[in-house]
Coordinates of C-alpha atoms in Angstrom, one line a residue:
M1421 CA 118.9 69.4 95.5
S1422 CA 116.5 67.5 93.2
D1423 CA 116.4 67.6 89.4
S1424 CA 112.9 69.1 89.5
P1425 CA 112.2 72.8 89.5
S1426 CA 111.0 74.2 92.9
P1427 CA 107.9 76.0 92.2
P1428 CA 107.0 76.8 95.9
L1429 CA 110.3 78.7 96.3
A1430 CA 109.7 80.4 92.8
R1431 CA 106.3 81.4 94.0
I1432 CA 107.6 82.9 97.2
C1433 CA 110.3 84.8 95.1
T1434 CA 107.6 86.0 92.7
L1435 CA 105.5 87.2 95.6
L1436 CA 108.3 89.0 97.2
S1437 CA 109.3 90.5 93.9
C1438 CA 105.7 91.9 93.4
C1439 CA 105.6 93.3 96.9
G1440 CA 108.8 95.2 96.3
V1441 CA 107.5 96.7 93.2
A1442 CA 104.2 97.4 94.7
A1443 CA 105.9 99.1 97.7
F1444 CA 108.0 101.2 95.4
V1445 CA 105.0 102.3 93.2
L1446 CA 102.8 103.1 96.3
I1447 CA 105.4 105.1 98.3
C1448 CA 106.8 107.0 95.4
G1449 CA 103.3 107.8 94.1
A1450 CA 102.3 109.0 97.5
A1451 CA 105.5 111.0 97.7
Q1452 CA 104.5 112.8 94.7
F1453 CA 101.1 113.8 96.0
V1454 CA 102.4 114.7 99.6
R1455 CA 105.3 116.8 98.4
G1456 CA 103.6 119.9 97.0
D1457 CA 107.0 121.8 96.7
L1458 CA 108.0 119.6 93.7
D1459 CA 106.4 119.5 90.3
W1460 CA 105.6 115.8 89.7
V1461 CA 106.0 116.3 85.9
A1462 CA 109.1 118.2 85.7
A1463 CA 111.0 117.0 88.8
P1464 CA 112.9 113.7 88.5
L1465 CA 112.2 111.1 91.2
S1466 CA 115.8 111.6 92.7
Y1467 CA 114.7 115.1 94.0
Y1468 CA 112.3 113.3 96.3
L1469 CA 115.1 111.6 98.1
L1470 CA 115.9 114.9 100.0
G1471 CA 113.6 116.7 102.2
P1472 CA 110.2 115.5 103.8
F1473 CA 109.5 111.8 103.2
G1474 CA 113.0 111.3 101.7
T1475 CA 113.6 108.3 103.9
A1476 CA 110.4 106.6 102.7
V1477 CA 111.4 107.0 99.2
I1478 CA 114.8 105.6 100.0
A1479 CA 113.1 102.8 101.7
A1480 CA 111.1 102.3 98.6
Y1481 CA 114.3 102.0 96.5
F1482 CA 115.5 99.3 98.8
A1483 CA 112.3 97.4 98.6
L1484 CA 112.7 97.5 94.8
S1485 CA 116.2 96.2 95.1
V1486 CA 115.1 93.4 97.3
G1487 CA 112.3 92.6 94.8
L1488 CA 115.0 92.5 91.9
V1489 CA 117.1 90.0 93.9
A1490 CA 114.1 88.0 94.6
L1491 CA 113.2 87.9 90.9
G1492 CA 116.7 86.6 90.2
F1493 CA 116.2 83.8 92.6
G1494 CA 112.8 83.2 91.3
F1495 CA 114.2 82.5 87.9
R1496 CA 116.8 80.2 89.4
F1497 CA 114.3 78.2 91.4
A1498 CA 111.9 77.9 88.3
L1499 CA 114.5 76.0 86.2
A1500 CA 115.4 72.5 86.4
A1501 CA 118.5 71.8 88.4
P1502 CA 120.8 71.0 85.4
A1503 CA 119.8 74.3 83.7
R1504 CA 120.3 76.4 86.9
S1505 CA 123.0 79.1 86.8
A1506 CA 124.0 81.9 89.1
A1507 CA 123.8 84.3 86.2
P1508 CA 120.2 85.4 86.8
V1509 CA 120.7 85.9 90.5
L1510 CA 124.0 87.9 89.8
L1511 CA 122.4 90.0 87.1
F1512 CA 119.4 91.1 89.0
A1513 CA 121.6 91.7 92.2
V1514 CA 123.8 94.0 90.3
A1515 CA 120.8 95.8 89.0
G1516 CA 119.2 96.1 92.4

């Protein structure tokens, strides 16, 4: 590894993170419109995991988890080599 930060890898991780968040927002937003049996104001998002389109909402949560781990790697790659640590990756992986 070199001592300089790796912006291309950081950009790839940023893009992957943004795609994970966008997938989560789009899928969960669509599930709220498609599921007429649940009140989108009163029902928590966990209610959408069961029933129709539940697997899509579960996949959206997995996409969000991948986005969080990518965000941790992006922080790691954005730092110079002496400042790099496994802490950001581990913290975002645990959160994901």
